[in-house]
XYZ file of C-alpha atoms in Angstrom:
754
model
C 0.000 0.000 0.000
C 3.015 2.278 0.188
C 3.741 2.019 -3.518
C 5.139 5.014 -5.317
C 2.606 7.191 -7.116
C 4.036 8.479 -10.357
C 2.868 11.069 -12.835
C 4.497 11.226 -16.257
C 3.848 13.610 -19.100
C 1.907 11.176 -21.260
C 0.555 8.890 -18.576
C -1.165 9.062 -15.253
C -0.835 5.661 -13.662
C -1.485 6.503 -10.069
C -2.445 4.595 -6.971
C -1.351 1.285 -5.531
C -4.486 -0.359 -6.911
C -3.411 -0.027 -10.526
C 0.178 -0.955 -9.734
C -0.837 -3.956 -7.658
C -3.334 -5.137 -10.247
C -0.753 -5.005 -13.015
C 2.011 -6.742 -11.084
C 0.074 -9.342 -9.140
C -2.102 -10.428 -12.035
C 0.279 -9.800 -14.911
C -2.427 -8.040 -16.878
C -1.008 -5.838 -19.595
C -4.160 -3.786 -19.952
C -4.326 -3.181 -16.205
C -0.722 -2.007 -16.001
C -0.611 -0.026 -19.241
C -0.278 3.746 -18.741
C -3.140 5.906 -19.979
C -2.341 8.801 -22.270
C -2.757 12.306 -20.896
C -5.732 13.680 -22.849
C -4.638 17.291 -22.334
C -1.578 16.678 -24.520
C -3.764 16.694 -27.627
C -4.208 20.145 -29.102
C -1.967 22.065 -26.732
C -1.228 25.558 -27.987
C 2.265 26.949 -28.153
C 3.459 27.763 -24.643
C 0.774 25.710 -22.883
C 1.828 23.117 -20.340
C -0.236 20.081 -19.357
C 1.626 18.348 -16.572
C -1.006 15.621 -16.115
C -4.698 15.164 -16.962
C -5.794 17.632 -14.270
C -3.698 20.805 -14.646
C -3.096 22.992 -17.685
C -1.310 26.333 -17.556
C -0.659 28.957 -20.208
C 0.250 32.624 -20.214
C -3.490 33.345 -20.102
C -4.284 31.440 -16.936
C -4.642 28.153 -15.082
C -7.204 25.478 -15.886
C -8.176 22.751 -13.406
C -9.895 19.609 -14.706
C -12.529 18.253 -12.296
C -13.904 15.148 -14.044
C -16.233 13.837 -11.341
C -19.709 15.128 -12.147
C -21.396 17.805 -10.067
C -25.016 16.999 -9.358
C -25.382 19.549 -6.598
C -23.075 17.955 -4.040
C -20.129 20.320 -4.617
C -17.994 17.842 -6.531
C -16.345 20.377 -8.828
C -15.481 22.567 -5.860
C -13.776 19.943 -3.704
C -11.836 18.580 -6.679
C -10.564 22.066 -7.461
C -9.586 22.622 -3.843
C -7.680 19.334 -3.715
C -5.567 20.421 -6.683
C -5.215 23.979 -5.420
C -3.964 22.861 -2.012
C -0.750 21.479 -3.474
C -0.551 23.797 -6.473
C -0.628 26.813 -4.145
C -3.359 28.788 -5.864
C -6.752 30.187 -5.020
C -9.084 27.833 -6.928
C -11.405 30.748 -7.629
C -8.632 32.320 -9.709
C -8.569 29.329 -12.078
C -10.888 28.082 -14.796
C -12.640 24.978 -13.471
C -14.040 22.536 -16.007
C -14.918 18.829 -16.104
C -12.946 18.609 -19.334
C -13.490 16.126 -22.115
C -14.332 12.649 -20.784
C -11.653 10.030 -21.249
C -10.159 6.774 -19.919
C -7.593 8.685 -17.824
C -10.429 9.754 -15.555
C -11.610 6.294 -14.535
C -12.878 5.971 -10.969
C -10.624 3.569 -9.116
C -12.681 3.580 -5.921
C -16.264 3.175 -7.089
C -16.206 -0.644 -7.307
C -14.564 -1.192 -3.927
C -17.997 -1.403 -2.269
C -18.540 -4.628 -4.189
C -15.841 -6.485 -2.272
C -17.534 -9.109 -0.045
C -15.723 -7.891 3.071
C -17.330 -5.413 5.487
C -15.843 -1.918 5.374
C -14.973 -2.083 9.060
C -12.529 -4.936 8.350
C -9.204 -3.363 7.412
C -6.861 -6.342 7.205
C -4.201 -6.584 4.513
C -6.343 -9.087 2.602
C -9.329 -6.741 2.716
C -7.287 -3.736 1.606
C -5.704 -5.718 -1.215
C -9.112 -6.857 -2.448
C -10.473 -3.299 -2.393
C -7.410 -1.962 -4.159
C -7.695 -4.556 -6.901
C -11.185 -3.305 -7.794
C -9.473 -0.372 -9.520
C -8.340 -2.837 -12.197
C -11.783 -3.632 -13.673
C -12.689 0.032 -13.230
C -9.753 0.916 -15.455
C -10.410 -1.822 -17.995
C -14.087 -0.844 -18.319
C -13.106 2.853 -18.538
C -15.455 3.595 -15.671
C -15.391 7.342 -15.583
C -18.412 7.635 -13.379
C -19.622 9.541 -10.358
C -21.470 7.686 -7.632
C -21.194 5.620 -4.491
C -19.826 8.554 -2.452
C -16.521 7.781 -4.160
C -15.385 11.140 -5.551
C -13.275 12.204 -2.590
C -11.905 8.732 -1.743
C -10.836 8.252 -5.357
C -9.476 11.753 -5.910
C -7.947 12.546 -2.527
C -4.425 11.498 -3.493
C -4.695 11.780 -7.281
C -5.589 15.448 -7.373
C -3.180 16.552 -4.674
C -0.407 14.754 -6.544
C -1.500 16.436 -9.749
C -1.192 19.818 -8.064
C 2.143 18.932 -6.463
C 3.661 17.740 -9.721
C 2.588 20.912 -11.497
C 3.957 23.062 -8.679
C 7.327 21.336 -8.566
C 7.699 21.367 -12.349
C 7.009 25.104 -12.417
C 9.585 25.536 -9.669
C 12.072 23.559 -11.749
C 11.445 25.877 -14.692
C 11.998 28.865 -12.428
C 15.142 27.326 -10.938
C 16.690 26.923 -14.375
C 15.740 30.444 -15.311
C 17.157 31.926 -12.097
C 20.179 29.639 -11.831
C 19.289 28.353 -8.365
C 18.278 25.012 -6.870
C 14.602 24.073 -6.915
C 14.811 23.369 -3.188
C 15.613 27.058 -2.582
C 12.324 28.179 -4.110
C 8.898 28.468 -2.522
C 5.436 29.134 -3.913
C 2.528 31.331 -2.961
C -0.763 32.213 -4.668
C 0.289 31.141 -8.149
C 3.822 32.511 -8.048
C 7.289 31.079 -7.476
C 9.301 33.047 -4.930
C 13.110 33.169 -5.134
C 15.408 33.436 -2.089
C 15.973 37.123 -2.855
C 12.240 37.805 -2.995
C 11.956 37.857 -6.783
C 8.560 36.558 -7.941
C 7.704 34.645 -11.113
C 4.047 33.974 -11.937
C 3.087 30.433 -12.911
C 1.620 31.803 -16.122
C 4.964 33.379 -17.030
C 6.719 30.048 -16.482
C 4.294 27.903 -18.492
C 6.181 28.006 -21.785
C 9.465 26.986 -20.168
C 7.788 24.337 -18.004
C 6.175 22.847 -21.110
C 9.637 21.831 -22.323
C 10.380 19.826 -19.158
C 9.469 16.342 -18.084
C 7.139 16.674 -15.089
C 8.840 16.194 -11.747
C 8.184 12.749 -10.287
C 6.410 12.832 -6.950
C 5.616 10.285 -4.275
C 2.602 10.241 -2.025
C 4.949 10.770 0.889
C 5.963 14.125 -0.616
C 2.489 15.576 -0.216
C 1.966 18.143 2.487
C 0.715 16.756 5.808
C -2.671 17.962 6.989
C -0.957 20.120 9.624
C 0.434 22.295 6.787
C -2.768 22.595 4.751
C -3.738 26.128 3.834
C -7.140 25.410 2.266
C -8.329 21.893 3.032
C -9.874 21.325 6.411
C -10.702 25.027 6.772
C -14.148 26.581 6.221
C -14.305 27.832 2.649
C -16.920 28.850 0.100
C -17.707 26.444 -2.708
C -16.515 27.635 -6.098
C -20.038 27.296 -7.528
C -21.937 28.958 -4.714
C -22.314 32.369 -6.349
C -23.612 30.990 -9.659
C -26.039 28.651 -7.912
C -27.203 31.365 -5.519
C -27.822 33.930 -8.258
C -29.430 31.683 -10.865
C -26.580 32.097 -13.337
C -25.426 28.464 -13.369
C -26.062 26.862 -16.762
C -27.563 23.404 -16.438
C -28.373 21.136 -19.352
C -31.965 22.334 -19.392
C -30.744 25.948 -19.728
C -28.429 25.442 -22.684
C -29.183 27.469 -25.805
C -27.383 27.000 -29.131
C -27.846 28.901 -32.361
C -30.466 27.344 -34.611
C -31.516 24.854 -31.921
C -34.755 22.908 -32.152
C -36.655 21.364 -29.277
C -37.988 17.855 -28.804
C -40.430 16.123 -26.483
C -41.349 12.462 -26.389
C -44.153 10.193 -25.321
C -42.817 6.712 -24.688
C -44.529 3.515 -23.620
C -45.406 4.059 -19.956
C -44.670 0.390 -19.427
C -40.864 0.383 -19.554
C -39.643 -1.962 -22.271
C -43.031 -2.294 -23.938
C -43.358 -1.785 -27.680
C -45.017 0.960 -29.696
C -47.542 -0.995 -31.733
C -49.026 1.933 -33.672
C -49.672 5.639 -33.445
C -51.760 8.391 -34.986
C -49.987 11.759 -35.164
C -52.404 13.456 -37.565
C -53.670 15.875 -34.917
C -50.122 16.874 -33.983
C -48.774 17.354 -37.498
C -50.530 20.657 -38.116
C -49.990 22.157 -34.692
C -48.108 25.387 -34.301
C -44.305 25.132 -34.301
C -44.156 21.433 -35.194
C -41.411 20.627 -37.694
C -41.008 16.858 -37.506
C -42.526 13.785 -35.900
C -40.126 10.913 -35.305
C -40.758 7.332 -34.238
C -38.140 6.414 -31.651
C -36.927 2.863 -31.113
C -33.824 3.500 -28.980
C -34.260 3.493 -25.218
C -37.973 3.190 -24.449
C -40.014 3.070 -27.646
C -42.206 6.047 -28.431
C -42.925 9.044 -30.640
C -41.098 12.373 -30.512
C -42.003 15.817 -31.796
C -39.372 18.312 -32.951
C -40.615 21.889 -32.754
C -39.458 25.470 -32.548
C -39.748 25.529 -28.762
C -40.324 23.104 -25.911
C -43.887 24.236 -25.226
C -44.985 23.486 -28.762
C -43.247 20.105 -28.590
C -44.927 19.182 -25.283
C -48.376 20.176 -26.533
C -47.991 18.290 -29.792
C -46.817 15.114 -28.062
C -49.992 15.161 -25.973
C -52.055 15.103 -29.181
C -50.469 11.870 -30.474
C -52.543 8.741 -29.939
C -50.466 5.636 -29.301
C -51.233 1.951 -28.940
C -48.760 0.457 -26.505
C -47.530 -3.096 -26.158
C -47.382 -4.827 -22.791
C -44.038 -4.874 -20.934
C -42.573 -7.994 -19.350
C -43.587 -7.334 -15.747
C -46.801 -7.424 -13.694
C -49.126 -4.485 -14.193
C -50.064 -3.668 -10.601
C -48.245 -3.202 -7.303
C -50.179 -5.993 -5.601
C -48.710 -8.463 -8.085
C -45.208 -7.135 -7.422
C -45.600 -7.750 -3.702
C -46.925 -11.225 -4.416
C -43.762 -11.923 -6.427
C -41.578 -10.769 -3.539
C -43.548 -12.852 -1.047
C -43.199 -15.917 -3.250
C -39.454 -15.389 -3.642
C -38.335 -14.736 -0.082
C -37.109 -17.825 1.768
C -37.326 -19.748 -1.514
C -34.304 -21.865 -2.374
C -34.979 -21.168 -6.027
C -34.405 -17.465 -5.392
C -31.498 -17.766 -2.945
C -28.786 -15.290 -3.982
C -26.185 -15.089 -1.233
C -25.458 -15.338 2.470
C -22.466 -13.173 3.309
C -22.956 -13.343 7.063
C -23.600 -16.502 9.044
C -22.111 -16.524 12.529
C -22.818 -18.793 15.468
C -25.615 -21.338 15.105
C -28.799 -19.520 14.217
C -30.920 -22.618 13.636
C -30.106 -24.145 17.026
C -30.836 -20.861 18.794
C -34.155 -20.352 17.005
C -35.195 -23.897 17.821
C -34.377 -23.445 21.506
C -36.815 -20.609 22.096
C -39.877 -18.959 20.658
C -38.349 -16.427 18.292
C -39.567 -12.887 17.899
C -40.676 -12.344 14.289
C -41.461 -9.333 12.120
C -41.903 -8.447 8.457
C -40.822 -5.174 6.853
C -41.504 -3.531 3.499
C -39.983 -0.702 1.498
C -41.659 0.636 -1.656
C -40.425 1.592 -5.079
C -39.053 5.138 -5.056
C -38.436 7.581 -7.893
C -35.286 9.682 -8.086
C -37.325 12.787 -9.015
C -34.514 15.373 -9.213
C -35.568 18.973 -9.771
C -34.085 19.044 -13.280
C -35.760 16.422 -15.501
C -33.720 14.414 -17.998
C -32.530 16.384 -20.992
C -29.819 16.430 -23.645
C -28.798 18.504 -26.630
C -27.453 16.470 -29.556
C -26.015 17.703 -32.834
C -25.225 15.162 -35.557
C -22.615 16.143 -38.135
C -21.231 14.199 -41.079
C -18.398 12.733 -39.044
C -19.029 14.049 -35.540
C -21.622 13.943 -32.775
C -21.786 16.515 -29.989
C -23.797 15.840 -26.844
C -24.404 18.410 -24.107
C -25.941 16.961 -20.960
C -25.590 16.379 -17.240
C -24.426 12.812 -16.690
C -22.585 10.585 -14.254
C -21.439 8.173 -16.987
C -19.990 10.182 -19.905
C -17.961 7.412 -21.571
C -20.865 4.977 -21.537
C -22.956 7.693 -23.193
C -20.258 8.230 -25.784
C -20.114 4.549 -26.660
C -23.873 4.119 -26.894
C -24.341 7.239 -29.027
C -21.655 6.019 -31.406
C -23.354 2.633 -31.724
C -26.761 4.196 -32.471
C -25.335 6.571 -35.086
C -22.961 4.022 -36.601
C -19.838 6.062 -35.865
C -16.588 5.406 -34.038
C -16.468 6.208 -30.332
C -13.873 8.924 -30.976
C -16.355 10.779 -33.179
C -18.631 11.447 -30.187
C -17.862 14.456 -28.012
C -19.672 14.614 -24.684
C -19.846 18.025 -23.012
C -20.700 17.393 -19.361
C -22.823 20.087 -17.704
C -23.796 20.665 -14.067
C -26.878 18.772 -12.951
C -29.937 19.932 -11.079
C -29.915 16.819 -8.921
C -29.698 13.137 -9.738
C -29.771 10.802 -6.717
C -28.740 8.063 -9.168
C -31.087 8.996 -12.030
C -28.238 10.177 -14.254
C -26.485 6.835 -13.968
C -28.884 5.864 -16.747
C -28.943 6.963 -20.392
C -32.356 6.190 -21.898
C -32.893 9.884 -22.641
C -29.519 10.042 -24.394
C -30.395 7.088 -26.612
C -33.664 8.771 -27.535
C -32.025 12.173 -28.082
C -29.433 10.742 -30.481
C -32.062 8.985 -32.581
C -34.224 12.124 -32.668
C -31.294 14.344 -33.682
C -30.459 11.956 -36.517
C -33.717 13.091 -38.120
C -32.330 16.652 -38.399
C -28.616 16.355 -39.323
C -26.564 19.435 -38.594
C -29.182 20.957 -36.275
C -28.732 20.923 -32.497
C -31.849 19.333 -30.993
C -32.691 19.543 -27.298
C -34.789 16.709 -25.879
C -36.445 17.502 -22.568
C -38.551 15.028 -20.655
C -41.660 16.422 -19.021
C -41.935 15.824 -15.294
C -44.484 13.099 -15.974
C -42.225 11.475 -18.555
C -39.301 11.696 -16.155
C -41.072 9.919 -13.328
C -42.876 7.403 -15.556
C -39.621 6.308 -17.193
C -37.377 6.474 -14.187
C -35.692 3.237 -13.163
C -36.780 3.357 -9.511
C -35.297 2.034 -6.316
C -36.519 -1.551 -6.015
C -39.315 -2.539 -3.685
C -38.008 -4.806 -0.947
C -39.341 -7.271 1.605
C -37.589 -8.375 4.809
C -38.488 -11.083 7.290
C -36.697 -11.169 10.613
C -36.451 -13.637 13.468
C -34.611 -13.096 16.699
C -34.003 -14.380 20.209
C -33.076 -12.430 23.338
C -31.516 -13.863 26.474
C -30.477 -12.377 29.815
C -31.436 -8.869 28.754
C -29.305 -9.033 25.603
C -29.769 -9.655 21.892
C -28.621 -13.209 21.261
C -29.853 -14.130 17.785
C -30.467 -11.989 14.728
C -31.683 -13.616 11.515
C -33.039 -11.612 8.596
C -33.896 -12.475 5.014
C -34.133 -9.724 2.405
C -35.751 -10.055 -1.002
C -35.569 -7.576 -3.845
C -34.464 -7.381 -7.448
C -30.780 -7.297 -8.258
C -29.319 -3.928 -9.237
C -25.727 -4.319 -10.335
C -26.103 -6.883 -13.110
C -29.063 -5.314 -14.946
C -27.503 -1.849 -14.688
C -24.183 -2.985 -16.142
C -26.134 -4.847 -18.800
C -27.903 -1.651 -19.830
C -24.600 0.228 -19.980
C -22.380 -2.344 -21.638
C -24.608 -5.015 -23.161
C -22.780 -7.595 -21.052
C -24.656 -10.078 -18.892
C -23.091 -10.274 -15.444
C -23.908 -13.334 -13.377
C -23.277 -14.184 -9.747
C -24.685 -12.860 -6.474
C -25.793 -9.242 -6.211
C -24.513 -7.727 -2.978
C -26.817 -4.703 -3.281
C -29.705 -6.900 -2.096
C -28.299 -7.004 1.449
C -25.885 -4.048 1.536
C -26.523 -2.139 4.726
C -27.514 -5.262 6.668
C -24.905 -8.019 6.308
C -22.017 -5.560 6.701
C -22.931 -3.848 9.976
C -20.314 -3.733 12.781
C -22.156 -5.686 15.447
C -21.064 -8.833 17.237
C -24.298 -10.717 17.854
C -23.608 -14.323 18.943
C -25.901 -15.850 16.325
C -26.063 -13.583 13.315
C -27.325 -14.400 9.825
C -28.281 -12.287 6.824
C -29.597 -13.909 3.646
C -30.366 -12.319 0.315
C -33.060 -13.595 -2.057
C -33.258 -12.288 -5.584
C -36.737 -11.457 -6.804
C -37.670 -12.091 -10.423
C -37.276 -9.150 -12.793
C -40.158 -6.752 -12.281
C -40.004 -3.039 -13.122
C -36.441 -2.292 -14.304
C -34.672 -0.747 -11.308
C -31.550 1.271 -10.667
C -29.319 2.743 -7.978
C -30.994 5.264 -5.698
C -29.176 7.422 -3.183
C -27.307 5.046 -0.803
C -28.400 2.053 -2.939
C -29.115 -1.100 -0.902
C -28.480 0.638 2.411
C -31.477 2.922 1.826
C -33.807 0.004 2.544
C -31.558 -2.299 4.530
C -30.604 0.431 6.964
C -34.280 0.663 7.849
C -34.779 -3.095 7.976
C -31.663 -3.977 9.946
C -31.615 -1.221 12.513
C -35.343 -1.126 13.247
C -35.504 -4.884 13.722
C -32.452 -4.652 15.975
C -34.313 -1.987 17.962
C -37.273 -4.338 18.299
C -35.062 -7.067 19.711
C -33.404 -4.635 22.097
C -36.863 -3.628 23.340
C -37.804 -7.290 23.765
C -34.636 -7.730 25.832
C -35.536 -4.759 28.034
C -32.217 -3.034 27.263
C -31.493 0.599 26.498
C -31.495 1.113 22.694
C -28.266 3.101 22.600
C -26.368 1.224 25.296
C -27.128 -2.158 23.730
C -25.954 -0.991 20.314
C -22.736 0.245 21.889
C -22.275 -3.064 23.711
C -22.799 -5.059 20.527
C -20.534 -2.850 18.407
C -17.244 -4.517 17.409
C -15.715 -1.554 15.552
C -13.954 1.201 17.481
C -14.828 4.046 15.120
C -18.479 3.001 14.962
C -18.648 2.686 18.735
C -17.284 6.200 19.103
C -19.920 7.471 16.680
C -22.671 5.888 18.777
C -21.189 7.306 21.961
C -20.874 10.740 20.379
C -24.488 10.859 19.200
C -25.570 9.946 22.713
C -23.516 12.795 24.133
C -24.677 15.262 21.455
C -28.352 14.447 22.017
C -28.154 14.215 25.786
C -29.324 10.591 25.702
C -29.809 9.402 29.265
C -32.259 6.550 28.823
C -34.941 8.403 30.768
C -38.586 8.520 29.738
C -39.211 11.830 27.972
C -42.809 12.015 29.165
C -46.198 11.216 27.690
C -46.412 11.582 23.942
C -42.703 12.237 23.544
C -39.910 9.925 22.513
C -36.509 9.619 20.962
C -35.069 6.968 18.729
C -31.581 6.102 17.619
C -30.617 4.786 14.200
C -27.266 3.524 12.958
C -25.918 2.342 9.633
C -22.447 1.972 8.210
C -22.522 2.646 4.483
C -19.763 3.520 2.017
C -17.311 2.985 4.857
C -18.870 5.748 6.979
C -20.409 4.883 10.352
C -23.316 7.253 10.916
C -25.643 7.459 13.903
C -28.712 9.645 14.319
C -31.076 10.442 17.152
C -34.494 11.931 16.459
C -36.863 13.399 19.038
C -40.609 13.564 18.393
C -43.765 14.772 20.112
C -47.310 13.559 19.538
C -49.644 16.539 19.079
C -53.316 16.940 18.204
C -52.274 17.760 14.632
C -50.065 14.696 14.385
C -46.515 13.680 15.151
C -44.005 16.544 15.212
C -40.313 16.068 14.549
C -38.546 18.252 17.119
C -34.823 17.664 16.888
C -32.371 15.490 15.005
C -28.739 14.779 15.815
C -26.261 13.387 13.303
C -22.757 12.048 13.950
C -20.541 10.543 11.267
C -16.869 9.583 11.039
C -15.487 10.677 7.665
C -11.800 10.032 8.359
C -10.784 13.547 7.390
C -12.970 16.623 7.012
C -11.714 18.369 3.878
C -14.566 20.853 3.410
C -16.246 21.271 6.805
C -19.029 23.562 5.604
C -20.129 21.427 2.663
C -19.604 18.247 4.667
C -22.149 19.445 7.211
C -24.518 20.378 4.392
C -24.244 16.901 2.905
C -25.067 15.279 6.245
C -28.042 17.627 6.631
C -29.210 16.836 3.109
C -28.936 13.068 3.446
C -30.927 13.122 6.681
C -33.675 15.301 5.176
C -33.812 13.207 2.005
C -34.099 10.049 4.110
C -36.841 11.499 6.305
C -38.769 12.791 3.302
C -39.021 9.386 1.718
C -39.582 7.570 4.998
C -42.566 9.809 5.727
C -44.121 10.715 2.402
C -43.005 8.898 -0.728
C -43.712 5.776 -2.729
C -44.348 4.679 -6.296
C -47.298 2.372 -6.806
C -47.985 0.769 -10.167
C -51.313 0.661 -11.965
C -51.596 -0.727 -15.477
C -47.780 -0.989 -15.757
C -47.073 2.652 -14.912
C -46.480 4.647 -11.722
C -49.553 6.331 -10.280
C -47.358 9.153 -8.910
C -45.891 11.195 -11.768
C -45.472 14.680 -10.299
C -44.514 16.315 -7.024
C -48.068 16.857 -5.780
C -48.367 13.075 -5.464
C -44.735 12.455 -4.541
C -43.857 14.928 -1.815
C -40.551 15.781 -0.295
C -40.192 16.850 3.318
C -42.124 20.035 4.013
C -40.321 22.861 5.761
C -42.688 22.683 8.713
C -41.956 18.955 9.054
C -38.198 19.423 9.227
C -36.649 19.134 12.693
C -33.870 21.272 14.126
C -30.637 19.520 13.202
C -27.272 19.342 14.925
C -24.266 17.707 13.281
C -20.958 16.475 14.658
C -18.146 15.132 12.521
C -15.515 12.715 13.819
C -12.157 12.043 12.190
C -11.025 8.777 13.763
C -11.158 6.550 10.674
C -7.902 5.746 8.939
C -8.875 7.063 5.509
C -10.892 9.844 3.946
C -14.473 8.950 3.061
C -17.300 10.401 0.969
C -20.453 11.740 2.615
C -23.037 12.204 -0.131
C -25.076 9.218 1.041
C -24.230 7.844 4.529
C -26.591 10.051 6.551
C -29.630 8.784 4.616
C -29.900 5.120 5.801
C -30.129 5.852 9.573
C -32.903 8.442 9.122
C -35.855 6.075 8.695
C -34.944 3.744 11.592
C -34.189 6.660 13.915
C -37.607 8.158 13.167
C -39.423 4.840 13.339
C -37.772 4.001 16.644
C -38.696 7.451 17.986
C -42.322 6.944 16.939
C -42.371 3.668 18.859
C -40.864 5.321 21.935
C -43.468 8.098 21.837
C -46.588 6.154 20.866
C -45.925 2.440 21.271
C -46.712 1.989 17.587
C -44.118 0.071 15.616
C -44.106 0.968 11.914
C -42.549 -1.647 9.664
C -43.373 -0.242 6.265
C -42.528 2.968 4.445
C -43.935 5.516 3.879
C -44.906 6.103 7.475
C -47.748 8.495 6.601
C -49.834 5.461 5.655
C -49.986 4.613 9.363
C -49.566 7.859 11.286
C -50.304 11.548 10.763
C -47.481 14.066 10.850
C -47.814 17.634 12.055
């Protein structure tokens, strides 16, 4: 793990994962350096020291290739580079750059290793590191899984350090001094005599040099950081606060036309016939196009989006039936038939003690839990601008998977991958929605009907929610035994559709077999030492096509696992927080639980009639996170009073945004626990706009306090980990206040909220 990290002019092989994969497995493709994409098309006097830093006499450009979907990704990437480069990131041009293999995400697949994150043995670390190899081979430039900071933490600081030291070397040669005698400050090199040379003035000379080789050990220790770890303003905050940020839906190009689509509301169903005669003569309509890519349907190209939307509504379509049950009741029947069925057994990654003997020795406590389908429903619906030229395709869109989009667009248009140019734009939310590309497939086919003209496809809100790949519905059955005031046996079975294989199939066309860990993620991998402990995953048959949703499997399993554990603790007569702490086998997680108790003033005392507090815990994406929620029963319904969040992120790089992410994950989790579900009628969701699919109302939101710990041995991402504990913390608080145990989301089906 202490391997040298090296940056060379035309390659950027960095990180022990790639080195280890190449050496240990002898794989040429895994070990082969990746060309620096910034080398192509450099102007005279420009220097590109690596794929992340480019400097010319006109200024400094920082490449931030992990997509920004509102979480501040561009900002933290820029600050990581700027820390070592010694510049104010706000003085540089920040851009995601052109997508390319050099920007593969070496950390995103590490969650798939069948070893809990709290296990940090050499074998575990080696297995996680090796997952960078398939990420490189599949050119997985993607954003997701709270992996941006873990993947980029060393890469980007090294990129900045290499650029800094190479500029110093250029200055040293110019001044006739040793590089070690020089220092840097705010984009300038400072000589021993006080003479200052701007980076921009040194770019031409530095471009002639081989970049200075750096090791990870050469990076500045946290004690010497000037930017990271200090409160700072995100680089995008002004644009996003003043409405000047340009999202995909805002983009305007000269001569652009606008498209809308009506696709089969049953995902995957055919378009059997259509009658567009009423739409053809409507104002602004220029073309009507049958679309076969993505979900089949009919598109209208018009002179503005309003005309396109209105014309699409006038088209009468006859739809074919998709390959899944038409109504929610049938979906639940499929889950019920699959759970505990040997035919649907997928995996059992945790099986400790002797569960069967323990269950047979006593009357077990039993419970069943359910979690519904959920839409992603980001504020900005899916959209893309596509322009088809004779030998070139340009795509402007917000996406988390730019290279997969490139490849699919090329296949649809019959061009080489290199002919497709993806321009990645900021996103107005995603929550996993932009890990898919149905709208891109449709947009490319539509634009092919008007060669040379940029065409913007925008999904209506109803189209967006109807053709979302939702979070899967899930069913859990639990059995447990308590003894001597302690939890002795914990046995849960979880059934839902697999996520990973179908998603990769949609992106690559490859069929991936084997167990799907997402079915039980957030339950089998929790840091508790229960004497008899078993978690089993059952794979439901394919129903509605599903996809990753913020915190993926942990979004449901956090609720299942922690609420059922709370039930067993109650049966044992133990204190909910103290028993979790006693059972915890991971030091950092135990400290998180202790800290949330201290932050919330947890003393185990009864809060009085109609009041209660609940604790929730889940370790996801390597981050232990605990939450306490306090509630009061009022005549108007249950009121959420206060919420306390504690998470261990390893190292707090951006304290202000980190706190905001923990706030946001909690609120997102509470919103869906209380209010949201997708139910299916006649193959389509019944909820297709926000009036029927509510977020958390301002008046429902509790006061929130956050505490961040930095005990973990590595830096972690925080876009998702505060979501999974929200539902169990609230559900456990409701039980403490009312005696009512809610085992199904959304909670508003069973209790009123003030």
